[in-house]
Coordinates of C-alpha atoms in Angstrom, one line a residue:
Chain A
M1 CA 176.6 164.3 81.5
A2 CA 175.6 165.1 85.0
K3 CA 172.8 167.3 83.8
Q4 CA 171.5 164.6 81.5
L5 CA 171.7 162.0 84.2
R6 CA 169.8 164.3 86.6
F7 CA 167.1 164.9 83.9
V8 CA 166.7 161.1 83.3
L9 CA 166.5 160.4 87.0
C10 CA 163.9 163.1 87.6
F11 CA 161.9 161.8 84.7
V12 CA 162.0 158.3 86.1
V13 CA 161.0 159.6 89.5
I14 CA 158.0 161.5 88.1
V15 CA 156.8 158.5 86.0
L16 CA 157.0 156.1 88.9
F17 CA 155.3 158.6 91.2
F18 CA 152.4 159.0 88.9
S19 CA 152.1 155.2 88.3
T20 CA 151.7 154.5 92.0
S21 CA 149.6 157.6 92.9
S22 CA 146.0 158.0 92.4
L23 CA 146.3 161.2 90.3
F24 CA 145.5 159.2 87.1
A25 CA 141.8 159.8 86.4
D26 CA 139.8 157.2 88.4
K27 CA 136.7 155.7 86.8
Y28 CA 134.5 156.5 89.8
S29 CA 134.0 159.8 91.5
R30 CA 134.3 160.3 95.2
S31 CA 130.6 161.2 95.6
A32 CA 129.5 158.1 93.7
V33 CA 131.7 155.8 95.9
Q34 CA 130.4 157.6 99.1
K35 CA 126.8 157.2 97.9
E36 CA 127.4 153.5 97.3
I37 CA 129.0 153.0 100.7
Q38 CA 126.0 154.7 102.4
K39 CA 123.6 152.5 100.4
V40 CA 125.4 149.3 101.5
E41 CA 125.5 150.5 105.2
K42 CA 121.8 151.2 105.2
K43 CA 121.1 147.8 103.7
L44 CA 123.4 146.2 106.3
E45 CA 121.3 147.7 109.1
K46 CA 118.3 145.7 107.9
Y47 CA 120.4 142.5 108.0
S48 CA 122.4 143.0 111.2
H49 CA 119.9 141.0 113.3
L50 CA 120.8 137.9 111.2
E51 CA 124.3 137.8 112.6
K52 CA 123.1 135.5 115.4
R53 CA 121.1 133.3 113.0
G54 CA 123.9 131.6 111.2
M55 CA 124.9 134.5 108.9
G56 CA 127.7 135.9 111.0
R57 CA 130.4 135.2 108.5
E58 CA 128.6 137.1 105.7
I59 CA 127.8 140.1 107.9
Y60 CA 131.4 140.2 109.1
K61 CA 132.7 140.1 105.5
I62 CA 130.4 143.0 104.5
E63 CA 131.5 145.1 107.5
A64 CA 135.2 144.4 106.6
Y65 CA 134.7 145.4 103.0
I66 CA 132.9 148.6 104.0
K67 CA 135.7 149.4 106.4
N68 CA 138.3 148.8 103.6
A69 CA 136.3 150.9 101.2
K70 CA 136.2 153.9 103.6
K71 CA 139.9 153.6 104.2
L72 CA 140.7 153.5 100.5
L73 CA 138.4 156.5 99.9
V74 CA 140.3 158.5 102.5
E75 CA 143.5 157.5 100.7
N76 CA 141.8 158.7 97.4
D77 CA 141.9 155.2 95.9
R78 CA 138.4 155.6 94.5
D79 CA 138.4 152.7 92.0
E80 CA 139.7 150.2 94.6
A81 CA 137.1 151.6 97.1
W82 CA 134.4 151.0 94.5
Y83 CA 135.5 147.4 94.0
E84 CA 135.5 146.8 97.8
I85 CA 132.0 148.1 98.1
G86 CA 130.9 146.0 95.1
K87 CA 132.2 142.9 96.9
A88 CA 130.2 143.9 100.0
N89 CA 127.1 144.3 98.0
A90 CA 127.5 140.8 96.4
Y91 CA 127.3 139.2 99.9
F92 CA 123.7 140.2 100.4
K93 CA 122.7 137.8 97.7
L94 CA 124.3 135.0 99.6
I95 CA 122.5 136.1 102.8
E96 CA 119.1 135.9 101.0
A97 CA 120.1 132.4 99.7
K98 CA 120.9 131.3 103.2
K99 CA 117.6 132.6 104.5
Y100 CA 115.9 130.5 101.9
L101 CA 118.0 127.4 102.9
F102 CA 117.1 127.9 106.6
A103 CA 113.4 128.1 105.8
A104 CA 113.6 124.9 103.7
E105 CA 115.4 123.1 106.6
K106 CA 112.7 124.2 109.0
K107 CA 109.9 123.0 106.6
Y108 CA 111.7 119.7 106.2
K109 CA 112.0 119.2 109.9
A110 CA 108.3 120.0 110.4
A111 CA 107.3 117.6 107.7
T112 CA 109.3 114.7 109.1
R113 CA 108.7 115.3 112.8
G114 CA 106.7 112.6 114.5
K115 CA 105.8 110.8 111.3
Chain B
M1 CA 178.1 163.1 93.3
K2 CA 176.1 163.5 96.5
R3 CA 173.1 164.8 94.5
I4 CA 173.3 161.8 92.2
M5 CA 173.4 159.4 95.2
L6 CA 170.4 161.3 96.6
Y7 CA 168.4 160.9 93.4
L8 CA 169.3 157.3 93.1
G9 CA 168.2 156.7 96.7
V10 CA 164.8 158.3 96.1
V11 CA 164.3 156.3 92.8
A12 CA 165.2 153.1 94.5
F13 CA 162.8 153.8 97.3
I14 CA 159.9 154.5 95.0
I15 CA 160.6 151.4 92.9
T16 CA 160.6 149.3 96.0
C17 CA 157.3 150.7 97.2
S18 CA 155.6 150.3 93.8
V19 CA 156.9 146.7 93.4
Q20 CA 155.6 145.9 96.9
L21 CA 152.2 147.4 96.1
F22 CA 152.0 145.4 92.9
A23 CA 153.1 142.2 94.7
D24 CA 150.4 142.7 97.4
S25 CA 147.5 143.2 95.0
K26 CA 148.8 140.3 92.8
S27 CA 148.9 137.9 95.6
D28 CA 145.4 138.9 96.9
A29 CA 144.0 138.5 93.4
K30 CA 145.7 135.1 93.1
V31 CA 144.1 134.0 96.4
E32 CA 140.7 135.2 95.4
L33 CA 140.9 133.6 92.0
G34 CA 142.0 130.3 93.6
E35 CA 139.0 130.4 96.0
A36 CA 136.6 131.1 93.1
R37 CA 138.0 128.2 91.1
R38 CA 137.7 125.9 94.1
Q39 CA 134.0 126.8 94.5
Y40 CA 133.5 126.2 90.8
K41 CA 135.0 122.7 91.1
H42 CA 132.9 122.1 94.3
I43 CA 129.7 122.6 92.3
K44 CA 130.9 120.3 89.6
K45 CA 131.5 117.5 92.1
Q46 CA 128.1 117.8 93.8
K47 CA 126.2 115.7 91.3
K48 CA 123.3 115.2 93.7
L49 CA 122.7 119.0 93.6
H50 CA 123.0 119.5 89.9
P51 CA 119.2 119.3 89.1
Y52 CA 118.6 122.0 91.7
V53 CA 121.4 124.4 91.0
S54 CA 120.2 127.9 90.0
F55 CA 121.4 128.2 86.4
A56 CA 121.3 132.1 86.6
N57 CA 123.8 132.2 89.5
Y58 CA 126.0 129.5 88.1
S59 CA 126.3 131.1 84.6
R60 CA 127.0 134.5 86.1
G61 CA 129.7 132.9 88.2
V62 CA 131.3 131.3 85.2
T63 CA 131.3 134.6 83.3
L64 CA 132.8 136.5 86.2
L65 CA 135.4 133.8 86.7
E66 CA 136.5 134.1 83.1
K67 CA 136.6 137.9 83.5
A68 CA 138.8 137.5 86.6
R69 CA 141.1 135.2 84.7
I70 CA 141.5 137.6 81.8
Q71 CA 142.2 140.5 84.1
F72 CA 144.7 138.5 86.1
E73 CA 146.6 136.7 83.3
E74 CA 146.2 139.1 80.3
E75 CA 145.4 142.6 81.5
R76 CA 147.3 142.3 84.7
E77 CA 144.7 144.5 86.5
Y78 CA 144.9 142.7 89.8
D79 CA 142.4 144.8 91.7
L80 CA 139.8 144.2 89.0
A81 CA 140.7 140.5 88.9
S82 CA 140.2 140.3 92.7
Y83 CA 136.9 142.1 92.4
F84 CA 135.6 139.7 89.7
A85 CA 136.9 136.7 91.5
V86 CA 135.1 137.6 94.7
L87 CA 131.9 138.2 92.8
A88 CA 132.3 134.8 91.0
R89 CA 132.9 133.0 94.3
V90 CA 129.8 134.6 95.9
E91 CA 127.6 133.5 92.8
F92 CA 128.8 129.9 93.1
E93 CA 128.2 129.8 96.9
T94 CA 124.7 131.3 96.3
A95 CA 124.0 128.7 93.6
V96 CA 125.0 125.8 96.0
T97 CA 123.0 127.3 98.9
I98 CA 119.9 127.7 96.8
A99 CA 120.3 124.1 95.4
R100 CA 120.5 122.7 98.9
G101 CA 117.3 124.6 99.8
R102 CA 115.5 123.3 96.7
L103 CA 116.7 119.7 97.4
L104 CA 115.2 119.9 101.0
E105 CA 112.0 121.3 99.7
H106 CA 111.7 118.5 97.2
K107 CA 112.4 116.0 99.9
S108 CA 109.7 117.5 102.1
L109 CA 107.2 117.3 99.3
L110 CA 108.0 113.7 98.6
F111 CA 107.8 112.8 102.3
E112 CA 104.4 114.5 102.6
R113 CA 103.1 112.8 99.5
D114 CA 104.2 109.4 100.7
Y115 CA 102.8 110.1 104.2
F116 CA 99.4 111.1 102.9
K117 CA 99.4 108.4 100.3
K118 CA 99.8 105.9 103.1
A119 CA 97.2 107.6 105.3
Y120 CA 94.8 107.5 102.4
Q121 CA 95.5 103.8 101.8
D122 CA 95.0 103.1 105.5
E123 CA 91.6 104.9 105.4
K124 CA 90.6 103.1 102.2
L125 CA 91.7 99.8 103.8
K126 CA 89.5 100.5 106.9
G127 CA 86.6 101.1 104.6
Y128 CA 87.1 97.9 102.8
F129 CA 87.4 95.9 105.9
I130 CA 84.3 97.5 107.5
S131 CA 82.2 96.7 104.4
S132 CA 83.7 93.2 104.2
N133 CA 83.0 92.5 107.9
L134 CA 86.6 91.8 108.5
E135 CA 88.3 92.8 111.8
K136 CA 91.9 93.0 112.8
T137 CA 93.0 90.1 115.0
G138 CA 96.7 90.4 115.9
K139 CA 98.5 90.8 112.6
A140 CA 95.8 89.3 110.4
Y141 CA 92.3 90.5 109.3
K142 CA 89.6 87.9 109.9
G143 CA 85.9 87.6 109.3
Y144 CA 83.4 85.3 108.0
L145 CA 80.6 85.6 105.4
V146 CA 77.5 83.5 105.8
D147 CA 76.4 81.4 102.8
S148 CA 73.2 83.4 102.4
R149 CA 75.3 86.5 101.6
L150 CA 77.7 84.8 99.3
F151 CA 75.9 82.2 97.3
V152 CA 72.7 82.0 95.3
R153 CA 70.2 80.0 97.4
K154 CA 70.9 76.3 97.5
T155 CA 73.8 76.5 95.0
F156 CA 77.5 77.1 95.1
N157 CA 77.3 80.0 92.6
L158 CA 78.4 83.3 93.9
S159 CA 75.6 85.9 93.9
R160 CA 76.1 89.2 92.0
D161 CA 75.8 91.0 95.3
A162 CA 78.6 89.0 96.9
Q163 CA 80.8 89.6 93.9
K164 CA 80.3 93.3 93.8
R165 CA 80.1 94.3 97.5
I166 CA 82.3 91.8 99.2
L167 CA 84.8 90.0 97.0
D168 CA 85.7 93.0 94.8
K169 CA 86.6 94.9 98.0
L170 CA 88.6 91.9 99.1
Y171 CA 90.4 92.0 95.8
R172 CA 91.2 95.7 96.3
V173 CA 92.8 95.0 99.6
L174 CA 94.9 92.3 98.0
K175 CA 95.8 94.8 95.2
L176 CA 96.7 97.6 97.7
Y177 CA 99.0 95.2 99.6
P178 CA 100.7 93.0 97.0
R179 CA 102.5 91.0 99.6
S180 CA 99.3 90.0 101.4
K181 CA 97.8 86.5 101.3
V182 CA 94.4 85.2 101.9
I183 CA 93.2 81.9 103.5
I184 CA 89.7 80.9 102.6
K185 CA 88.1 78.3 104.8
G186 CA 84.7 76.7 104.1
H187 CA 82.5 75.6 107.0
T188 CA 79.2 73.9 107.2
A189 CA 76.5 73.7 109.9
G190 CA 75.6 70.1 109.2
Y191 CA 77.6 67.0 108.6
D192 CA 79.9 67.3 105.6
R193 CA 81.3 64.0 104.4
N194 CA 85.0 64.3 103.6
N195 CA 84.6 68.1 103.8
V196 CA 83.4 68.1 100.2
K197 CA 80.9 70.9 100.5
S198 CA 83.1 73.1 102.6
T199 CA 86.0 72.6 100.3
R200 CA 83.8 73.4 97.3
K201 CA 82.6 76.6 98.9
A202 CA 86.1 77.8 99.6
S203 CA 87.3 76.8 96.1
V204 CA 84.5 78.8 94.5
V205 CA 85.5 82.0 96.3
G206 CA 89.2 81.3 95.6
E207 CA 88.5 80.6 91.9
Y208 CA 86.6 83.9 91.6
L209 CA 89.6 85.8 92.9
I210 CA 92.1 83.9 90.7
T211 CA 90.2 83.6 87.4
V212 CA 88.0 86.7 87.4
K213 CA 90.1 89.2 89.4
G214 CA 93.5 87.8 88.4
V215 CA 95.0 87.3 91.8
H216 CA 98.0 85.0 91.7
S217 CA 97.1 81.5 92.9
S218 CA 100.1 81.4 95.2
R219 CA 98.5 84.1 97.3
I220 CA 95.3 82.1 97.9
T221 CA 94.9 79.0 100.1
T222 CA 91.6 77.2 100.3
K223 CA 90.4 74.7 102.9
G224 CA 87.3 72.8 103.8
L225 CA 86.8 72.2 107.5
G226 CA 83.2 70.9 107.6
S227 CA 81.5 71.5 110.9
S228 CA 84.6 71.0 113.0
Q229 CA 85.0 74.7 114.0
P230 CA 81.8 76.2 115.2
V231 CA 81.5 80.0 115.9
R232 CA 80.8 80.5 119.6
K233 CA 79.5 77.0 119.9
R234 CA 77.2 77.6 117.0
K235 CA 77.6 75.8 113.7
I236 CA 77.0 78.2 110.8
D237 CA 77.2 77.7 107.0
R238 CA 79.9 80.2 106.2
V239 CA 83.1 81.0 104.5
E240 CA 85.9 82.3 106.7
I241 CA 88.4 84.7 105.3
I242 CA 91.8 85.5 106.8
I243 CA 94.1 88.1 105.3
T244 CA 97.7 88.1 106.4
G245 CA 100.7 90.2 105.4
V246 CA 98.9 93.5 105.2
T247 CA 102.1 95.7 105.4
D248 CA 104.1 97.9 102.9

């Protein structure tokens, strides 16, 4: 009885351990995630000057997601790291849209000024 | 017994950690999904922006929102749900931002079009007034046309030249400014009994504008003043034209 109980408990421990650890095959490899992080960081360098031009929130979010992704990669959570970096990448679209909006606002002010 | 207690303790610890992890990722995903849905509703409410919303971004957002919902409610993959929800929210925000930019661009174009339309009308108006010998005096445009330019010699019939060059341009001014009105005053150099001749002259001009050009009679006033109002102490056979209400 004690032996059986021990066996069951060990089995439960092992199953729970594997379900919470990242030893299940992740979809994305470490190198793929690292490459993606580097790509996003490089892209961010080009946009960092826009922080003071009304796009601070977006730049901050991208930086936060990159930081999270790196942290998750260190912890070997590759899939979660991939998702974080995917979220960071999405924000560049919003930055481009805001640039377009600011240009349209400038054009409108120029058109209506002194008329 | 001690070993059993030890195993149970470890199991309990691992269960607690995994439940906590699940709870964290589920609550994050719930928050992100809620934000994405809020953005979606925000677009629906902004009816003014609907004609300008980028359909590509909007439809991508809707697809991603649905994916997030499926991952959250059915598959229970909370990290993936959170990922799709963030992407959906960004697509909706991008769609709204682009729509606001397009709306402003459209407003600028309309403004410039109206501005240049008015400027063009003003230039046209100046041209008409110059060729009609009318000058701005206060809020009205005034001028006079001597009989020799208006009428066929010794008659009260309008000459072809007068019709084409002067009165047609006068008509265009009245057409450009639908709220404007014209006062036509006939004057004579010599004695005009009961102002018959001067009234006749003014009426001929007025009738031309009403019957030939189709100007509404309420916009035209005709008067005969005989020789009571000379021009710089000189009495001239003429028709005076005053246009008022030349505004938008």
